[in-house]
mmCIF file of C-alpha atoms and ligand atoms in Angstrom:
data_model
loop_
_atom_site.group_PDB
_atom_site.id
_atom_site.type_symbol
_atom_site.label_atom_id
_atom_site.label_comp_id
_atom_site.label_asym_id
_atom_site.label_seq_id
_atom_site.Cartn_x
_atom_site.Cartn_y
_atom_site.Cartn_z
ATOM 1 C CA UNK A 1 -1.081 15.889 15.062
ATOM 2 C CA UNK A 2 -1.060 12.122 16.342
ATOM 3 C CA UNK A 3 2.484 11.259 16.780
ATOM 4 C CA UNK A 4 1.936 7.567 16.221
ATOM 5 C CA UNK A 5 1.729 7.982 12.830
ATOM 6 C CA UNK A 6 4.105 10.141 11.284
ATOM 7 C CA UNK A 7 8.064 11.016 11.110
ATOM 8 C CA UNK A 8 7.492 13.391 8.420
ATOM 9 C CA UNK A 9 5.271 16.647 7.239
ATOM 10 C CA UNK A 10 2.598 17.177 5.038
ATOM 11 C CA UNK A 11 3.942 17.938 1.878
ATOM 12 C CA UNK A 12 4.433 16.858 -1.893
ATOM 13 C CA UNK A 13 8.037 17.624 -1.973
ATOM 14 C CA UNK A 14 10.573 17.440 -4.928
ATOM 15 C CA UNK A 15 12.757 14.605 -3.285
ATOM 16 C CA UNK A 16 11.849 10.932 -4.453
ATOM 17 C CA UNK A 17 10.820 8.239 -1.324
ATOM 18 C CA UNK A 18 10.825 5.139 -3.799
ATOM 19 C CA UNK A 19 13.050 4.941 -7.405
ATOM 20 C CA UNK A 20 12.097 1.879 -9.442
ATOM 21 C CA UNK A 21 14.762 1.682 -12.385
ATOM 22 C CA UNK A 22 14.631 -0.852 -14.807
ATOM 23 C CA UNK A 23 12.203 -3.358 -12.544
ATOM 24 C CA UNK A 24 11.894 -6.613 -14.354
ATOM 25 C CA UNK A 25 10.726 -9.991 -12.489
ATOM 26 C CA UNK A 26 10.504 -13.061 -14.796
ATOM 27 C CA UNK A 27 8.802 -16.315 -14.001
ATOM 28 C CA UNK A 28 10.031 -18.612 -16.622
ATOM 29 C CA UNK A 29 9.302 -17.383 -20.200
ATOM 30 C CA UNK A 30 6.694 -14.627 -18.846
ATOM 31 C CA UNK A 31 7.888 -11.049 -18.177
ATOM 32 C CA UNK A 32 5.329 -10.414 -15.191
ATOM 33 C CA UNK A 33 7.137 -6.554 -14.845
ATOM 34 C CA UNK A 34 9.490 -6.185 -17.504
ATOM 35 C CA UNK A 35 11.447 -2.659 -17.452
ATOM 36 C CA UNK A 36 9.885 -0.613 -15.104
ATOM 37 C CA UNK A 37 11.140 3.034 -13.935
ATOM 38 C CA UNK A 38 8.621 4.572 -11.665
ATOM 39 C CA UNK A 39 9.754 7.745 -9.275
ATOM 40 C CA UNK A 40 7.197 8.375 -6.173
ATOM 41 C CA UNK A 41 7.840 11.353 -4.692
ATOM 42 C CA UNK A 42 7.977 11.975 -0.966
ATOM 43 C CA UNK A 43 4.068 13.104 0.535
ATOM 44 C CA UNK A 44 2.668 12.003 -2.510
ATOM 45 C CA UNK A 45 -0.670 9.969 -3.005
ATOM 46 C CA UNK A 46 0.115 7.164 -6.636
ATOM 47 C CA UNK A 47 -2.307 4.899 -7.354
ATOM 48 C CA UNK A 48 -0.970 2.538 -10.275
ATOM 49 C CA UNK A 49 -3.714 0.980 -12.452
ATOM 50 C CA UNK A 50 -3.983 -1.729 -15.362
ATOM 51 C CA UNK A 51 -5.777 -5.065 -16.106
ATOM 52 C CA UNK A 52 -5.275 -7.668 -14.280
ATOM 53 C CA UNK A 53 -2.224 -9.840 -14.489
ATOM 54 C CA UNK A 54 -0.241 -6.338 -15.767
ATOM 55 C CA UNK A 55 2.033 -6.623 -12.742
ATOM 56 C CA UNK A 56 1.068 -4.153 -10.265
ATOM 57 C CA UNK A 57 1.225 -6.818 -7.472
ATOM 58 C CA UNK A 58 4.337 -8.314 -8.329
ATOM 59 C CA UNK A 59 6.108 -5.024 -8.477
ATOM 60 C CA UNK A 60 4.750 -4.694 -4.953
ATOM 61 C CA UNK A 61 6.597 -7.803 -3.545
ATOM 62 C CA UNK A 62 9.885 -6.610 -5.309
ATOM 63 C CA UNK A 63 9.475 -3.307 -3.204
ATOM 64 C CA UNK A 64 9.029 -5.136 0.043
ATOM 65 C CA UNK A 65 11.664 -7.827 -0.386
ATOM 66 C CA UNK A 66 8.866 -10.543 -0.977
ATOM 67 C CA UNK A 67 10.318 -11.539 -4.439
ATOM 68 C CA UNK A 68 13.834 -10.907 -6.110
ATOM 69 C CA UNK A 69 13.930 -8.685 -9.492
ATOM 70 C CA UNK A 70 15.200 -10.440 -12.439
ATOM 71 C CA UNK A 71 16.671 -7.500 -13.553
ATOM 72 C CA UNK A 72 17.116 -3.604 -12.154
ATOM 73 C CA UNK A 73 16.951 -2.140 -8.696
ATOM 74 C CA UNK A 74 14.874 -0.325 -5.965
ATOM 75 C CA UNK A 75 15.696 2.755 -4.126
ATOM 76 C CA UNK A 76 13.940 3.988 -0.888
ATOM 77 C CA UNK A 77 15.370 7.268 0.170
ATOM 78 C CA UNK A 78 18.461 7.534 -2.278
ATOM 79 C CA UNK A 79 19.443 3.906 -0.979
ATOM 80 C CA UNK A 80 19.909 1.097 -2.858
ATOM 81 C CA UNK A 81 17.586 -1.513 -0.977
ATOM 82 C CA UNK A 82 17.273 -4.421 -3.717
ATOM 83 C CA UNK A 83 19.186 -6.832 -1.871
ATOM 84 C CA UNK A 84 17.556 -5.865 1.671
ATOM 85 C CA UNK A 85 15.368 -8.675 3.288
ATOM 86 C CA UNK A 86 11.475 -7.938 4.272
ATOM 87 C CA UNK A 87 12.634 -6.757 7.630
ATOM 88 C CA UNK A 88 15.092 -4.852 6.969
ATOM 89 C CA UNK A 89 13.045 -2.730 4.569
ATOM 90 C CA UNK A 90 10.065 -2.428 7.602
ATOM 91 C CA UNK A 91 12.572 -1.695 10.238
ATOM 92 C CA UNK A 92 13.648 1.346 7.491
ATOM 93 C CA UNK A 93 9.585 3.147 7.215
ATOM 94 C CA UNK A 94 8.471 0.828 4.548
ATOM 95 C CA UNK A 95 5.103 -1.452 5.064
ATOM 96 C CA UNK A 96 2.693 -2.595 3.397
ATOM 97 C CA UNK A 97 -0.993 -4.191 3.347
ATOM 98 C CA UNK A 98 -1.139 -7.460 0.646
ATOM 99 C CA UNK A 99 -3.887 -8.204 -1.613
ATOM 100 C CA UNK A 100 -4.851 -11.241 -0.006
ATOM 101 C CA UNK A 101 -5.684 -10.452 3.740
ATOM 102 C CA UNK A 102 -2.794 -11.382 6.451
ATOM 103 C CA UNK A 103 -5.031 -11.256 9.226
ATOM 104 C CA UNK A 104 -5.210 -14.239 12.065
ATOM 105 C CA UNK A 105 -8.469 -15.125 11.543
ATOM 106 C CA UNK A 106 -8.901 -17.326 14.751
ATOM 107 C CA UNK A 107 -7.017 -14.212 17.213
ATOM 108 C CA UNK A 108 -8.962 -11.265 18.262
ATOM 109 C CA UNK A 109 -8.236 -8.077 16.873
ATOM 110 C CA UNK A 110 -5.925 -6.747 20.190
ATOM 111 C CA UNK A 111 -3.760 -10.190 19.415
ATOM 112 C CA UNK A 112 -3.796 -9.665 15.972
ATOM 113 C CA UNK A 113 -2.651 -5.546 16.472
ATOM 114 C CA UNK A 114 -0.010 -6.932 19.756
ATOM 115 C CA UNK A 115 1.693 -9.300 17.055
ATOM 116 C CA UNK A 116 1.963 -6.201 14.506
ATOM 117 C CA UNK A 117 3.472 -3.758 17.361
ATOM 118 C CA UNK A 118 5.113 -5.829 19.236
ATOM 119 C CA UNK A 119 8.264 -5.697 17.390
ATOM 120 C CA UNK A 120 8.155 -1.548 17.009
ATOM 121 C CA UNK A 121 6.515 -0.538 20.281
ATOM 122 C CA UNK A 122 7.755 -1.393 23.996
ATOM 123 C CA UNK A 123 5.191 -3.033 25.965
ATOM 124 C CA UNK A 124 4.347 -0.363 28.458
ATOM 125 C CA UNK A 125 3.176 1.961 25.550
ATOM 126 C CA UNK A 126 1.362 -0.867 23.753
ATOM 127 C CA UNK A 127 -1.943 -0.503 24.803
ATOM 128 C CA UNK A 128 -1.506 2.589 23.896
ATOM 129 C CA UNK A 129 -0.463 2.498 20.827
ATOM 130 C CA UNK A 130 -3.062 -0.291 20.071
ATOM 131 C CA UNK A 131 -5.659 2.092 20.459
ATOM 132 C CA UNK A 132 -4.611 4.428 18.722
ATOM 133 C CA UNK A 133 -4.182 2.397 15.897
ATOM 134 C CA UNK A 134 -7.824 1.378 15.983
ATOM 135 C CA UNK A 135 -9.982 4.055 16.379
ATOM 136 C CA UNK A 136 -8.142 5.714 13.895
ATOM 137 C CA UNK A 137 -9.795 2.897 11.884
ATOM 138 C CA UNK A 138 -13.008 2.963 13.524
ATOM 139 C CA UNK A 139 -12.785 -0.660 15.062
ATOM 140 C CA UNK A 140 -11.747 0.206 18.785
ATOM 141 C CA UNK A 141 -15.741 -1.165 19.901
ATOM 142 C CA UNK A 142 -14.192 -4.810 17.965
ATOM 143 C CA UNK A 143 -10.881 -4.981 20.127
ATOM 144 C CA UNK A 144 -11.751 -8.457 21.857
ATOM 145 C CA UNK A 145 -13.711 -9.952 18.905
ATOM 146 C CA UNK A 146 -12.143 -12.949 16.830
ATOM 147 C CA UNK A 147 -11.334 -11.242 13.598
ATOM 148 C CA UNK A 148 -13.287 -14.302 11.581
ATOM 149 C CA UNK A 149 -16.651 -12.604 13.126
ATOM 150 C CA UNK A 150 -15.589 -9.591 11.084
ATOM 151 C CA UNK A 151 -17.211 -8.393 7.842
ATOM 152 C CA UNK A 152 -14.977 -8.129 5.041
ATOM 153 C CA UNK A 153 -14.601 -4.486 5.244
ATOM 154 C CA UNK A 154 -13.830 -4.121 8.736
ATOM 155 C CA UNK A 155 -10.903 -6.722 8.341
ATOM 156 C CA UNK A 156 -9.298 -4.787 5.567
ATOM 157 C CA UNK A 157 -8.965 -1.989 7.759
ATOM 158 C CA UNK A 158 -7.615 -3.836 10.796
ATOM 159 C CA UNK A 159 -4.984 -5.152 8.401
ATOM 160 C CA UNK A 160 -4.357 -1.530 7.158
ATOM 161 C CA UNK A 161 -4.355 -0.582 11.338
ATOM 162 C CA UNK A 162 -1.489 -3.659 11.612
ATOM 163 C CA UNK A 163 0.400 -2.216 8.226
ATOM 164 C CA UNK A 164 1.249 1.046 10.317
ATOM 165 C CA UNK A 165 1.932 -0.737 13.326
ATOM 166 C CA UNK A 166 5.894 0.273 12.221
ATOM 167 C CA UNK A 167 5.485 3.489 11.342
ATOM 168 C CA UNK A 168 5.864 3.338 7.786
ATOM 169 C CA UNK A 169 7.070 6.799 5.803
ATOM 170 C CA UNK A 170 5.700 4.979 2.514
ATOM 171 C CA UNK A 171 2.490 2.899 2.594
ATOM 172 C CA UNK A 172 1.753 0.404 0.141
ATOM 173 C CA UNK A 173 -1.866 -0.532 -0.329
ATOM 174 C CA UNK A 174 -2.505 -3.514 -2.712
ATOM 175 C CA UNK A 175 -6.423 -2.990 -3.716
ATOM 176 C CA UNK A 176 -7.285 -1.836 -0.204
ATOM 177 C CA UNK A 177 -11.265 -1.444 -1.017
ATOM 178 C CA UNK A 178 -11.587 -4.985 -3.016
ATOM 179 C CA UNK A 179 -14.760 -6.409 -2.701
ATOM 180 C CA UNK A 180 -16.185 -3.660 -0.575
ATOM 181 C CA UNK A 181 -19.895 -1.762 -0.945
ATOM 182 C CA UNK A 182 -19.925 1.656 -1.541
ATOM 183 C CA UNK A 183 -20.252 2.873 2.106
ATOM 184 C CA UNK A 184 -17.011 1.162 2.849
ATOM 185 C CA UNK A 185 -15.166 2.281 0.121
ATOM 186 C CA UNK A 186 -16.244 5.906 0.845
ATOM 187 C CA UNK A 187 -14.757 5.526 4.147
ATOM 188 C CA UNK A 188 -11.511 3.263 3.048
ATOM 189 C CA UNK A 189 -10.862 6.639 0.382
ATOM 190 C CA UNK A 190 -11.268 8.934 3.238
ATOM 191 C CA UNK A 191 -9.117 6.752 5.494
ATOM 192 C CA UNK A 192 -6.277 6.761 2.662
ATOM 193 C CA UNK A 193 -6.486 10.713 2.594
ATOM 194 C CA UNK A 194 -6.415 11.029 6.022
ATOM 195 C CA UNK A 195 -2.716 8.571 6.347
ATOM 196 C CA UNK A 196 -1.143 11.111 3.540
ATOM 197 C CA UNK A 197 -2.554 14.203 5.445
ATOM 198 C CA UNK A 198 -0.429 13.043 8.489
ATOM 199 C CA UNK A 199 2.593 12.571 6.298
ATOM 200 C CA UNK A 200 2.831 9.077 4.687
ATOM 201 C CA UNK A 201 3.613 8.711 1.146
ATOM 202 C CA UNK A 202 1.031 6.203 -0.376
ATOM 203 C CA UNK A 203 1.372 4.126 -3.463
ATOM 204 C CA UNK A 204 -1.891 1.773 -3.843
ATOM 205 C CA UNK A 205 -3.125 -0.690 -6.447
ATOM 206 C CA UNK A 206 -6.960 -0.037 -7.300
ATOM 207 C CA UNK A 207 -9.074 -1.456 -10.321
ATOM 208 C CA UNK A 208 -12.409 0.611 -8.889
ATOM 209 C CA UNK A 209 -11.509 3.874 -10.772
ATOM 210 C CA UNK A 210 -14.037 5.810 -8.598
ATOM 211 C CA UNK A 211 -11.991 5.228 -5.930
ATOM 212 C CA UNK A 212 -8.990 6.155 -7.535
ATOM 213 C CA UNK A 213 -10.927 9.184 -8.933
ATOM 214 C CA UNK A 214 -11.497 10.419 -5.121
ATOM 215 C CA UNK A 215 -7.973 9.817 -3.851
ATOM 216 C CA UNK A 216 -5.347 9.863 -6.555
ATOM 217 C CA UNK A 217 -3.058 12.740 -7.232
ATOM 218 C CA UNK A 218 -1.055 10.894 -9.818
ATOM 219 C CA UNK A 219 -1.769 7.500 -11.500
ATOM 220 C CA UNK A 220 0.405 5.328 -13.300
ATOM 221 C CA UNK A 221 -0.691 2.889 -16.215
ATOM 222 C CA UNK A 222 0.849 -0.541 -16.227
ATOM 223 C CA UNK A 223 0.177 -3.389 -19.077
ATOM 224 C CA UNK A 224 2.262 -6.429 -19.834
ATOM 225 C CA UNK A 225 4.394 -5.588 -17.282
ATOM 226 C CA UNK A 226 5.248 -1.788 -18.503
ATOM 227 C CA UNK A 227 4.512 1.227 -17.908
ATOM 228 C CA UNK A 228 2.041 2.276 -20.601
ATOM 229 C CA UNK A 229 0.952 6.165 -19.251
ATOM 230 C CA UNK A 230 1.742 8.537 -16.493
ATOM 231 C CA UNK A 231 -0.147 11.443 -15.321
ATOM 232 C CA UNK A 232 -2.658 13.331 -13.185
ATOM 233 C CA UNK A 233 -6.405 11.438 -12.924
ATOM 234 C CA UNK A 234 -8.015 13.481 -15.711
ATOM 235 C CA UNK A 235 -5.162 12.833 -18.114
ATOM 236 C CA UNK A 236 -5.515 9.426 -17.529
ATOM 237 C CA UNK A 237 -8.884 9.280 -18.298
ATOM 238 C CA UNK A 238 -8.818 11.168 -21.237
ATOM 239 C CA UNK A 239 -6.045 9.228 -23.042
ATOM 240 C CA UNK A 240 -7.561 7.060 -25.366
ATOM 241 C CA UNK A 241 -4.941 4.644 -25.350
ATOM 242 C CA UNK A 242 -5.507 4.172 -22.059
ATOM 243 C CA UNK A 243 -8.910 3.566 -22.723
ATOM 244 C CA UNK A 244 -8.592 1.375 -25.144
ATOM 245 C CA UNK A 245 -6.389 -1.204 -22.808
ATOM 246 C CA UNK A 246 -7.761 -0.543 -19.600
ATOM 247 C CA UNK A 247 -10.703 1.707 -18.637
ATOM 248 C CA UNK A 248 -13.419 0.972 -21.859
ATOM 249 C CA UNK A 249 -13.456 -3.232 -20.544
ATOM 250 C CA UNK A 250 -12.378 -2.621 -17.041
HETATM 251 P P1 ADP B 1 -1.662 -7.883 -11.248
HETATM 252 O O1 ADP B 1 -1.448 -7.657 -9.798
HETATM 253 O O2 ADP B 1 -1.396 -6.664 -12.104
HETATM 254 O O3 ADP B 1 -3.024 -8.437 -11.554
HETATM 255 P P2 ADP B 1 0.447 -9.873 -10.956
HETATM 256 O O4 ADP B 1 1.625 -9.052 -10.611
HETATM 257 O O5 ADP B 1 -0.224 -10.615 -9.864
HETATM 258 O O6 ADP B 1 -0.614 -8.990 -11.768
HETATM 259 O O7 ADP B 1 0.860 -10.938 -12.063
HETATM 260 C C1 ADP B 1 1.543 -10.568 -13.261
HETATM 261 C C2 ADP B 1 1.829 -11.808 -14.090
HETATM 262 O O8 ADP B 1 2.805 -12.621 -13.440
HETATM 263 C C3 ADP B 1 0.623 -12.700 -14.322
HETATM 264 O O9 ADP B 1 0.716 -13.247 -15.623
HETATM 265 C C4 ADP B 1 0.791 -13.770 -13.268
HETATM 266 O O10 ADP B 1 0.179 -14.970 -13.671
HETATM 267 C C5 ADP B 1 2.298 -13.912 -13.199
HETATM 268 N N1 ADP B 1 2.784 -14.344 -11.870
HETATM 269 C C6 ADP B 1 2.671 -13.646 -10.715
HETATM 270 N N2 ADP B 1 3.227 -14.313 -9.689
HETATM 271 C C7 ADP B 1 3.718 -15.465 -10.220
HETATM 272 C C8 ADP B 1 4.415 -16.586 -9.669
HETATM 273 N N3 ADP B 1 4.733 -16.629 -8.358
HETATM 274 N N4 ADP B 1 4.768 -17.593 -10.501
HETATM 275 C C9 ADP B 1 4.453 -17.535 -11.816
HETATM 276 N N5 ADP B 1 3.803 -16.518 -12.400
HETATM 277 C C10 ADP B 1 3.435 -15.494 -11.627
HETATM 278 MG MG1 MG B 2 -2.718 -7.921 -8.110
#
């Protein structure tokens, strides 16, 4: 198994990576996330669904430091992290890959993947490292192009290459196959599977529910900013509530 990737094993175990408990982020008089508890366990692969403007993305940023709750707190690995800054909470195994691209458009792809390593890698094992990083994405051939001559695809997966630049033991993936074709959503899912295989605990935001039908061990249902239903793929599906809000106009 490829080293540069992974701390831990393969395994869904019973110990909890992330604790949300009573998430809430206001903006003014709108309760974007309003009471959240959420519980991801350690090796496992979440996806958390609902309609747009439910919240999924800003509970994201309140994971990574990006935005302060309102109310509650986050845990990652037993510790209380609410108060950490961005860096602090990357420097401790958590990353993550935003919903609007944070590539360098005008850099090639090596300059884009030396800025995400530099920081976690010393510079005689960068190249290294680098490489790694891309053909595990399958865009090694693109290392000197400017990442502007990219298609749209092939961008998302450099960020997703620069996301585990710091060895992250929880991934989070904020509608990593958005505005992809079928072929490169195919891959992106298999991509995904392969990052848990090799030990990372991934929590991703999807609205493409074939995608989350081919990845997803557990889903979670947001709406209005709470958490409306919890369970496997199948249960999800079948709940008509869920249905109702979500799948039958999504
Ligand atoms: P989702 O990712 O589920 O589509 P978001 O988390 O992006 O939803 O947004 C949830 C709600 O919070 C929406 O009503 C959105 O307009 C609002 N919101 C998000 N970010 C801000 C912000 N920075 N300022 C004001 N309102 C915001
Ligand atoms: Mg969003």
């Amino acid at each position: 198994m490829d080293t540069v990737l992974t701390r831990s094993a393969n395994k869904v175990s019973v110990k909890s990576i992330l604790e949300l408990k009573n998430l809430g982020k206001y903006f003014g008089g709108i309760r974007a996330v309003d009471g959240v508890d959420l519980s991801i366990r350690e090796g496992e692969l979440h996806c958390l669904i609902g309609p747009n403007g439910a919240g999924k993305s800003t509970i994201f940023k309140m994971i990574m430091g990006v935005y302060e709750p309102s109310v509650g707190s986050v845990y990652f690995e037993g510790k209380d992290i609410t108060k950490k800054k961005n860096w602090e909470r990357a420097d401790m195994g958590l990353s993550i890959k935003m919903q609007i691209p944070g590539v360098f458009g005008e850099l090639s792809v090596y300059d884009n993947m030396r800025i995400a390593t530099q920081k976690h890698t010393k510079l005689a094992k960068m190249d290294e490292e680098i490489t790694k990083l891309l053909d595990l994405m399958d865009v090694r051939h693109l290392k000197n192009e400017i990442v502007n001559n990219l298609s749209h695809g092939q961008q998302q997966w450099l960020e997703i290459a620069m996301s585990l630049a710091c060895k992250p033991r929880l991934l989070l993936l904020d509608e990593p196959a958005a505005g992809m074709g079928p072929e490169e959503t195919e891959f992106t899912a298999q991509l995904v599977r392969k990052l848990n295989k090799e030990g990372i605990t991934i929590l991703f935001i999807d609205h493409d529910m074939d995608f989350v039908r081919q990845i997803a061990q557990k889903v979670t249902v947001l709406h209005f900013g709470q958490k409306f239903a919890e369970g496997t793929i199948s249960e999800i599906e079948s709940n008509e509530e869920v249905v109702q809000i979500y799948l039958g106009n999504g």
